[in-house]
Amino acid sequence: MLVFNTIKGAEIAMLKIWGRPNSICTQRVLWACCEANVDYELELASGTMGPNGHISQGGQPFGHVETEPYRAMNPNGTVPTMEDGETVLWDSVAIVVHIAQKFAPELLYGACPVTLARSVQWMGWTNEHMEPLLHTLVMELVRLTEEQRSADALEKAHRAAISKLELMDRHLAQQSYLVGNDFSMADIPAGATVYRWSLFDLEQPRLQNVGDWLLRLLDRDAFQEIVAPRAYHLA
């Protein structure tokens, strides 16, 4: 299917994305699509979440991820997966980089190889240092039943997340965004993750620079459409 891209004034193939709106990793990809003005088709897919919540609470998953055709695209059986013509990618950072390079290099990394590298650096930092902690928090606070929850796991993840956010706050004292003073794809993974953190009913120290950065992201139309709905984070 071909669609008209209003930014580039050219016809492009619609991307197909498998995932779910309340997946942080899927949100990264959809946010990048919206920033780049790329149309996409979203196929709901998950092995753990469905229309009625997490499987730990008795819900049925959206599925797809266990099927042979899906595993041929993504042997991990995870989401998201993206198909762009003959190109198939299944890592959210790789997909965001693909979208940035193909559709919006100026917007998403200033068409600069150094900014691209620094963006990937911060995206990797989010994956390694923040996302595992936020996964623990959302499971312990939202998705697991009371009987399955661990106060110790919650406390450890909470304290570790504060430490990482303090690092971000020091970094953002010198600039408006993670890579300089312009928005870039570096802000996409971290932005979705920190926004989810901000919604949790937990002690949250005042981090002025992180707070100001998050407010700047909240002003973006793509963020409001893809990331901001609270239901995507508290279910």
PDB file of C-alpha atoms in Angstrom:
ATOM      1  CA  MET A   1       0.000   0.000   0.000  1.00  0.00           C
ATOM      2  CA  LEU A   2       1.355   3.423  -0.905  1.00  0.00           C
ATOM      3  CA  VAL A   3       0.641   6.597   1.028  1.00  0.00           C
ATOM      4  CA  PHE A   4       1.618  10.244   0.568  1.00  0.00           C
ATOM      5  CA  ASN A   5       4.206  11.613   2.944  1.00  0.00           C
ATOM      6  CA  THR A   6       3.461  15.275   3.552  1.00  0.00           C
ATOM      7  CA  ILE A   7       6.952  16.154   4.801  1.00  0.00           C
ATOM      8  CA  LYS A   8       8.967  14.664   1.959  1.00  0.00           C
ATOM      9  CA  GLY A   9       6.377  15.119  -0.792  1.00  0.00           C
ATOM     10  CA  ALA A  10       6.976  11.574  -2.009  1.00  0.00           C
ATOM     11  CA  GLU A  11       5.186   8.269  -2.003  1.00  0.00           C
ATOM     12  CA  ILE A  12       6.478   5.696   0.438  1.00  0.00           C
ATOM     13  CA  ALA A  13       5.505   2.168   1.393  1.00  0.00           C
ATOM     14  CA  MET A  14       3.459   1.936   4.578  1.00  0.00           C
ATOM     15  CA  LEU A  15       5.340   0.239   7.394  1.00  0.00           C
ATOM     16  CA  LYS A  16       3.794  -2.754   9.116  1.00  0.00           C
ATOM     17  CA  ILE A  17       4.484  -2.996  12.821  1.00  0.00           C
ATOM     18  CA  TRP A  18       3.620  -5.812  15.207  1.00  0.00           C
ATOM     19  CA  GLY A  19       3.298  -4.773  18.837  1.00  0.00           C
ATOM     20  CA  ARG A  20       0.948  -3.200  21.344  1.00  0.00           C
ATOM     21  CA  PRO A  21       0.294   0.429  22.320  1.00  0.00           C
ATOM     22  CA  ASN A  22       1.141  -0.159  25.997  1.00  0.00           C
ATOM     23  CA  SER A  23       4.566  -1.630  25.226  1.00  0.00           C
ATOM     24  CA  ILE A  24       7.329   0.907  25.845  1.00  0.00           C
ATOM     25  CA  CYS A  25       9.394  -0.613  23.045  1.00  0.00           C
ATOM     26  CA  THR A  26       6.462  -0.431  20.629  1.00  0.00           C
ATOM     27  CA  GLN A  27       5.809   3.162  21.685  1.00  0.00           C
ATOM     28  CA  ARG A  28       9.361   4.066  20.667  1.00  0.00           C
ATOM     29  CA  VAL A  29       8.723   2.867  17.124  1.00  0.00           C
ATOM     30  CA  LEU A  30       5.294   4.480  16.800  1.00  0.00           C
ATOM     31  CA  TRP A  31       6.600   7.761  18.210  1.00  0.00           C
ATOM     32  CA  ALA A  32       9.437   7.767  15.671  1.00  0.00           C
ATOM     33  CA  CYS A  33       6.929   7.085  12.882  1.00  0.00           C
ATOM     34  CA  CYS A  34       4.802  10.029  13.973  1.00  0.00           C
ATOM     35  CA  GLU A  35       7.798  12.359  14.236  1.00  0.00           C
ATOM     36  CA  ALA A  36       8.917  11.313  10.741  1.00  0.00           C
ATOM     37  CA  ASN A  37       5.357  11.533   9.386  1.00  0.00           C
ATOM     38  CA  VAL A  38       5.460   7.902   8.242  1.00  0.00           C
ATOM     39  CA  ASP A  39       2.189   6.006   7.991  1.00  0.00           C
ATOM     40  CA  TYR A  40       2.072   2.545   9.511  1.00  0.00           C
ATOM     41  CA  GLU A  41      -0.242  -0.374  10.115  1.00  0.00           C
ATOM     42  CA  LEU A  42      -0.172  -1.739  13.670  1.00  0.00           C
ATOM     43  CA  GLU A  43      -0.945  -5.426  14.151  1.00  0.00           C
ATOM     44  CA  LEU A  44      -1.654  -6.141  17.820  1.00  0.00           C
ATOM     45  CA  ALA A  45       0.746  -8.811  19.028  1.00  0.00           C
ATOM     46  CA  SER A  46       2.044  -9.975  22.406  1.00  0.00           C
ATOM     47  CA  GLY A  47       2.729 -13.132  24.335  1.00  0.00           C
ATOM     48  CA  THR A  48       2.048 -11.520  27.716  1.00  0.00           C
ATOM     49  CA  MET A  49      -0.560  -8.769  27.256  1.00  0.00           C
ATOM     50  CA  GLY A  50      -4.016  -8.680  25.715  1.00  0.00           C
ATOM     51  CA  PRO A  51      -7.186  -6.575  25.665  1.00  0.00           C
ATOM     52  CA  ASN A  52      -7.901  -7.422  29.312  1.00  0.00           C
ATOM     53  CA  GLY A  53      -4.419  -6.936  30.706  1.00  0.00           C
ATOM     54  CA  HIS A  54      -1.495  -9.153  31.672  1.00  0.00           C
ATOM     55  CA  ILE A  55      -1.664 -12.936  31.527  1.00  0.00           C
ATOM     56  CA  SER A  56      -0.713 -13.103  35.238  1.00  0.00           C
ATOM     57  CA  GLN A  57      -4.176 -11.719  35.979  1.00  0.00           C
ATOM     58  CA  GLY A  58      -5.925 -14.240  33.771  1.00  0.00           C
ATOM     59  CA  GLY A  59      -6.027 -12.230  30.547  1.00  0.00           C
ATOM     60  CA  GLN A  60      -5.519 -13.718  27.111  1.00  0.00           C
ATOM     61  CA  PRO A  61      -2.591 -12.337  25.091  1.00  0.00           C
ATOM     62  CA  PHE A  62      -2.967 -10.787  21.665  1.00  0.00           C
ATOM     63  CA  GLY A  63      -0.867 -13.663  20.356  1.00  0.00           C
ATOM     64  CA  HIS A  64       0.842 -13.864  16.940  1.00  0.00           C
ATOM     65  CA  VAL A  65       4.295 -14.001  18.517  1.00  0.00           C
ATOM     66  CA  GLU A  66       4.250 -17.777  18.946  1.00  0.00           C
ATOM     67  CA  THR A  67       3.325 -18.522  15.343  1.00  0.00           C
ATOM     68  CA  GLU A  68       5.779 -19.921  12.815  1.00  0.00           C
ATOM     69  CA  PRO A  69       5.448 -16.966  10.397  1.00  0.00           C
ATOM     70  CA  TYR A  70       6.148 -14.497  13.203  1.00  0.00           C
ATOM     71  CA  ARG A  71       9.126 -16.467  14.519  1.00  0.00           C
ATOM     72  CA  ALA A  72      10.517 -16.484  10.985  1.00  0.00           C
ATOM     73  CA  MET A  73      10.606 -12.674  11.211  1.00  0.00           C
ATOM     74  CA  ASN A  74      11.539 -12.430  14.879  1.00  0.00           C
ATOM     75  CA  PRO A  75      13.008 -15.594  16.417  1.00  0.00           C
ATOM     76  CA  ASN A  76      12.764 -14.046  19.892  1.00  0.00           C
ATOM     77  CA  GLY A  77       8.971 -13.924  19.791  1.00  0.00           C
ATOM     78  CA  THR A  78       9.033 -10.391  21.198  1.00  0.00           C
ATOM     79  CA  VAL A  79       7.549  -7.067  20.120  1.00  0.00           C
ATOM     80  CA  PRO A  80       7.951  -4.859  18.235  1.00  0.00           C
ATOM     81  CA  THR A  81       8.753  -6.194  14.793  1.00  0.00           C
ATOM     82  CA  MET A  82       8.747  -3.966  11.714  1.00  0.00           C
ATOM     83  CA  GLU A  83       8.398  -4.814   8.048  1.00  0.00           C
ATOM     84  CA  ASP A  84       9.398  -2.160   5.517  1.00  0.00           C
ATOM     85  CA  GLY A  85       9.202  -3.791   2.121  1.00  0.00           C
ATOM     86  CA  GLU A  86      11.878  -6.475   2.168  1.00  0.00           C
ATOM     87  CA  THR A  87      13.458  -5.124   5.354  1.00  0.00           C
ATOM     88  CA  VAL A  88      12.435  -6.796   8.620  1.00  0.00           C
ATOM     89  CA  LEU A  89      13.784  -5.597  11.979  1.00  0.00           C
ATOM     90  CA  TRP A  90      12.873  -6.708  15.495  1.00  0.00           C
ATOM     91  CA  ASP A  91      14.873  -4.523  17.889  1.00  0.00           C
ATOM     92  CA  SER A  92      13.190  -1.239  18.816  1.00  0.00           C
ATOM     93  CA  VAL A  93      16.426   0.778  18.753  1.00  0.00           C
ATOM     94  CA  ALA A  94      17.361  -0.643  15.350  1.00  0.00           C
ATOM     95  CA  ILE A  95      13.876   0.167  14.060  1.00  0.00           C
ATOM     96  CA  VAL A  96      14.031   3.765  15.322  1.00  0.00           C
ATOM     97  CA  VAL A  97      17.456   4.204  13.696  1.00  0.00           C
ATOM     98  CA  HIS A  98      16.076   2.774  10.432  1.00  0.00           C
ATOM     99  CA  ILE A  99      13.140   5.194  10.477  1.00  0.00           C
ATOM    100  CA  ALA A 100      15.428   8.117  11.300  1.00  0.00           C
ATOM    101  CA  GLN A 101      17.956   7.373   8.570  1.00  0.00           C
ATOM    102  CA  LYS A 102      15.402   6.605   5.888  1.00  0.00           C
ATOM    103  CA  PHE A 103      12.669   9.146   6.565  1.00  0.00           C
ATOM    104  CA  ALA A 104      13.817  11.953   8.883  1.00  0.00           C
ATOM    105  CA  PRO A 105      17.597  12.228   9.272  1.00  0.00           C
ATOM    106  CA  GLU A 106      17.559  15.998   9.787  1.00  0.00           C
ATOM    107  CA  LEU A 107      14.830  15.905  12.430  1.00  0.00           C
ATOM    108  CA  LEU A 108      15.938  12.831  14.351  1.00  0.00           C
ATOM    109  CA  TYR A 109      19.724  13.182  14.361  1.00  0.00           C
ATOM    110  CA  GLY A 110      20.536  16.384  12.515  1.00  0.00           C
ATOM    111  CA  ALA A 111      21.832  14.322   9.563  1.00  0.00           C
ATOM    112  CA  CYS A 112      25.099  14.249  11.517  1.00  0.00           C
ATOM    113  CA  PRO A 113      27.062  11.022  12.081  1.00  0.00           C
ATOM    114  CA  VAL A 114      28.315  12.193  15.477  1.00  0.00           C
ATOM    115  CA  THR A 115      24.788  13.001  16.646  1.00  0.00           C
ATOM    116  CA  LEU A 116      23.680   9.623  15.315  1.00  0.00           C
ATOM    117  CA  ALA A 117      26.367   7.853  17.347  1.00  0.00           C
ATOM    118  CA  ARG A 118      25.582   9.842  20.494  1.00  0.00           C
ATOM    119  CA  SER A 119      21.888   9.132  20.044  1.00  0.00           C
ATOM    120  CA  VAL A 120      22.531   5.400  19.800  1.00  0.00           C
ATOM    121  CA  GLN A 121      24.719   5.724  22.897  1.00  0.00           C
ATOM    122  CA  TRP A 122      21.836   7.143  24.947  1.00  0.00           C
ATOM    123  CA  MET A 123      19.341   4.705  23.469  1.00  0.00           C
ATOM    124  CA  GLY A 124      21.619   1.873  24.559  1.00  0.00           C
ATOM    125  CA  TRP A 125      21.936   3.459  28.000  1.00  0.00           C
ATOM    126  CA  THR A 126      18.158   3.504  28.345  1.00  0.00           C
ATOM    127  CA  ASN A 127      17.925  -0.148  27.337  1.00  0.00           C
ATOM    128  CA  GLU A 128      20.663  -1.278  29.698  1.00  0.00           C
ATOM    129  CA  HIS A 129      20.215   0.949  32.726  1.00  0.00           C
ATOM    130  CA  MET A 130      16.605   2.181  32.831  1.00  0.00           C
ATOM    131  CA  GLU A 131      14.282  -0.175  31.007  1.00  0.00           C
ATOM    132  CA  PRO A 132      14.922  -3.288  33.157  1.00  0.00           C
ATOM    133  CA  LEU A 133      14.141  -1.246  36.270  1.00  0.00           C
ATOM    134  CA  LEU A 134      10.945   0.167  34.789  1.00  0.00           C
ATOM    135  CA  HIS A 135       9.891  -3.318  33.742  1.00  0.00           C
ATOM    136  CA  THR A 136      10.234  -4.485  37.340  1.00  0.00           C
ATOM    137  CA  LEU A 137       8.305  -1.466  38.602  1.00  0.00           C
ATOM    138  CA  VAL A 138       5.375  -1.826  36.215  1.00  0.00           C
ATOM    139  CA  MET A 139       5.132  -5.537  36.986  1.00  0.00           C
ATOM    140  CA  GLU A 140       5.253  -5.013  40.757  1.00  0.00           C
ATOM    141  CA  LEU A 141       2.944  -1.986  40.815  1.00  0.00           C
ATOM    142  CA  VAL A 142       0.475  -2.760  38.044  1.00  0.00           C
ATOM    143  CA  ARG A 143       0.528  -6.139  36.352  1.00  0.00           C
ATOM    144  CA  LEU A 144       1.202  -8.825  38.946  1.00  0.00           C
ATOM    145  CA  THR A 145      -1.434  -9.964  41.407  1.00  0.00           C
ATOM    146  CA  GLU A 146      -0.932  -9.012  45.056  1.00  0.00           C
ATOM    147  CA  GLU A 147       0.207 -12.555  45.837  1.00  0.00           C
ATOM    148  CA  GLN A 148       2.878 -12.461  43.144  1.00  0.00           C
ATOM    149  CA  ARG A 149       4.414  -9.126  44.116  1.00  0.00           C
ATOM    150  CA  SER A 150       7.724  -8.671  45.929  1.00  0.00           C
ATOM    151  CA  ALA A 151       8.275  -5.644  48.160  1.00  0.00           C
ATOM    152  CA  ASP A 152      12.021  -6.275  48.042  1.00  0.00           C
ATOM    153  CA  ALA A 153      12.149  -6.300  44.231  1.00  0.00           C
ATOM    154  CA  LEU A 154      10.052  -3.123  44.146  1.00  0.00           C
ATOM    155  CA  GLU A 155      12.302  -1.296  46.605  1.00  0.00           C
ATOM    156  CA  LYS A 156      15.521  -2.287  44.831  1.00  0.00           C
ATOM    157  CA  ALA A 157      14.223  -1.209  41.422  1.00  0.00           C
ATOM    158  CA  HIS A 158      12.844   2.040  42.858  1.00  0.00           C
ATOM    159  CA  ARG A 159      16.157   3.051  44.442  1.00  0.00           C
ATOM    160  CA  ALA A 160      18.184   2.044  41.404  1.00  0.00           C
ATOM    161  CA  ALA A 161      15.892   4.037  39.097  1.00  0.00           C
ATOM    162  CA  ILE A 162      16.343   7.155  41.224  1.00  0.00           C
ATOM    163  CA  SER A 163      20.119   6.793  40.914  1.00  0.00           C
ATOM    164  CA  LYS A 164      19.907   6.582  37.113  1.00  0.00           C
ATOM    165  CA  LEU A 165      17.537   9.548  36.931  1.00  0.00           C
ATOM    166  CA  GLU A 166      19.929  11.610  39.031  1.00  0.00           C
ATOM    167  CA  LEU A 167      22.613  10.849  36.451  1.00  0.00           C
ATOM    168  CA  MET A 168      20.270  12.059  33.707  1.00  0.00           C
ATOM    169  CA  ASP A 169      19.492  15.188  35.686  1.00  0.00           C
ATOM    170  CA  ARG A 170      23.171  16.087  35.955  1.00  0.00           C
ATOM    171  CA  HIS A 171      23.615  15.520  32.221  1.00  0.00           C
ATOM    172  CA  LEU A 172      20.586  17.646  31.339  1.00  0.00           C
ATOM    173  CA  ALA A 173      21.861  20.551  33.444  1.00  0.00           C
ATOM    174  CA  GLN A 174      24.049  21.503  30.474  1.00  0.00           C
ATOM    175  CA  GLN A 175      21.590  21.091  27.600  1.00  0.00           C
ATOM    176  CA  SER A 176      17.912  20.898  26.682  1.00  0.00           C
ATOM    177  CA  TYR A 177      17.897  17.340  25.321  1.00  0.00           C
ATOM    178  CA  LEU A 178      19.998  14.219  25.709  1.00  0.00           C
ATOM    179  CA  VAL A 179      22.152  15.061  22.680  1.00  0.00           C
ATOM    180  CA  GLY A 180      22.583  18.817  22.635  1.00  0.00           C
ATOM    181  CA  ASN A 181      19.884  21.468  22.491  1.00  0.00           C
ATOM    182  CA  ASP A 182      17.746  19.904  19.770  1.00  0.00           C
ATOM    183  CA  PHE A 183      15.334  16.994  20.011  1.00  0.00           C
ATOM    184  CA  SER A 184      16.727  13.773  18.570  1.00  0.00           C
ATOM    185  CA  MET A 185      15.903  10.090  18.465  1.00  0.00           C
ATOM    186  CA  ALA A 186      17.962   9.738  21.668  1.00  0.00           C
ATOM    187  CA  ASP A 187      15.059  11.302  23.550  1.00  0.00           C
ATOM    188  CA  ILE A 188      12.506   8.773  22.302  1.00  0.00           C
ATOM    189  CA  PRO A 189      13.352   5.647  24.353  1.00  0.00           C
ATOM    190  CA  ALA A 190      14.280   7.621  27.464  1.00  0.00           C
ATOM    191  CA  GLY A 191      11.252   9.891  27.122  1.00  0.00           C
ATOM    192  CA  ALA A 192       8.750   7.036  27.059  1.00  0.00           C
ATOM    193  CA  THR A 193      10.484   5.328  29.974  1.00  0.00           C
ATOM    194  CA  VAL A 194      10.767   8.410  32.198  1.00  0.00           C
ATOM    195  CA  TYR A 195       7.178   9.402  31.474  1.00  0.00           C
ATOM    196  CA  ARG A 196       6.001   6.001  32.704  1.00  0.00           C
ATOM    197  CA  TRP A 197       8.107   6.473  35.825  1.00  0.00           C
ATOM    198  CA  SER A 198       6.449   9.845  36.445  1.00  0.00           C
ATOM    199  CA  LEU A 199       3.020   8.189  36.623  1.00  0.00           C
ATOM    200  CA  PHE A 200       3.897   5.666  39.321  1.00  0.00           C
ATOM    201  CA  ASP A 201       2.706   6.219  42.884  1.00  0.00           C
ATOM    202  CA  LEU A 202       6.215   6.210  44.301  1.00  0.00           C
ATOM    203  CA  GLU A 203       8.515   8.614  46.107  1.00  0.00           C
ATOM    204  CA  GLN A 204      10.067  10.726  43.364  1.00  0.00           C
ATOM    205  CA  PRO A 205      12.810  13.230  44.175  1.00  0.00           C
ATOM    206  CA  ARG A 206      12.590  16.624  42.553  1.00  0.00           C
ATOM    207  CA  LEU A 207      14.848  16.511  39.509  1.00  0.00           C
ATOM    208  CA  GLN A 208      14.425  19.909  37.884  1.00  0.00           C
ATOM    209  CA  ASN A 209      16.339  19.224  34.690  1.00  0.00           C
ATOM    210  CA  VAL A 210      14.658  15.893  33.996  1.00  0.00           C
ATOM    211  CA  GLY A 211      11.296  17.494  34.726  1.00  0.00           C
ATOM    212  CA  ASP A 212      11.912  20.372  32.323  1.00  0.00           C
ATOM    213  CA  TRP A 213      13.097  17.955  29.625  1.00  0.00           C
ATOM    214  CA  LEU A 214       9.994  15.826  30.055  1.00  0.00           C
ATOM    215  CA  LEU A 215       7.778  18.907  29.749  1.00  0.00           C
ATOM    216  CA  ARG A 216       9.466  19.741  26.454  1.00  0.00           C
ATOM    217  CA  LEU A 217       8.694  16.239  25.210  1.00  0.00           C
ATOM    218  CA  LEU A 218       5.081  16.558  26.369  1.00  0.00           C
ATOM    219  CA  ASP A 219       4.730  19.567  24.071  1.00  0.00           C
ATOM    220  CA  ARG A 220       5.343  17.369  21.028  1.00  0.00           C
ATOM    221  CA  ASP A 221       2.259  16.214  19.134  1.00  0.00           C
ATOM    222  CA  ALA A 222       3.747  12.774  18.508  1.00  0.00           C
ATOM    223  CA  PHE A 223       4.357  12.284  22.231  1.00  0.00           C
ATOM    224  CA  GLN A 224       0.791  13.269  23.051  1.00  0.00           C
ATOM    225  CA  GLU A 225      -0.585  10.824  20.511  1.00  0.00           C
ATOM    226  CA  ILE A 226       1.595   7.798  21.206  1.00  0.00           C
ATOM    227  CA  VAL A 227       3.001   8.015  24.730  1.00  0.00           C
ATOM    228  CA  ALA A 228       0.915  10.360  26.878  1.00  0.00           C
ATOM    229  CA  PRO A 229      -2.319   8.332  27.394  1.00  0.00           C
ATOM    230  CA  ARG A 230      -2.128   7.087  30.986  1.00  0.00           C
ATOM    231  CA  ALA A 231      -3.971   3.884  30.132  1.00  0.00           C
ATOM    232  CA  TYR A 232      -0.922   2.770  28.145  1.00  0.00           C
ATOM    233  CA  HIS A 233       1.176   2.738  31.314  1.00  0.00           C
ATOM    234  CA  LEU A 234      -1.085   1.802  34.202  1.00  0.00           C
ATOM    235  CA  ALA A 235      -2.573  -1.411  32.821  1.00  0.00           C
TER     236      ALA A 235
END
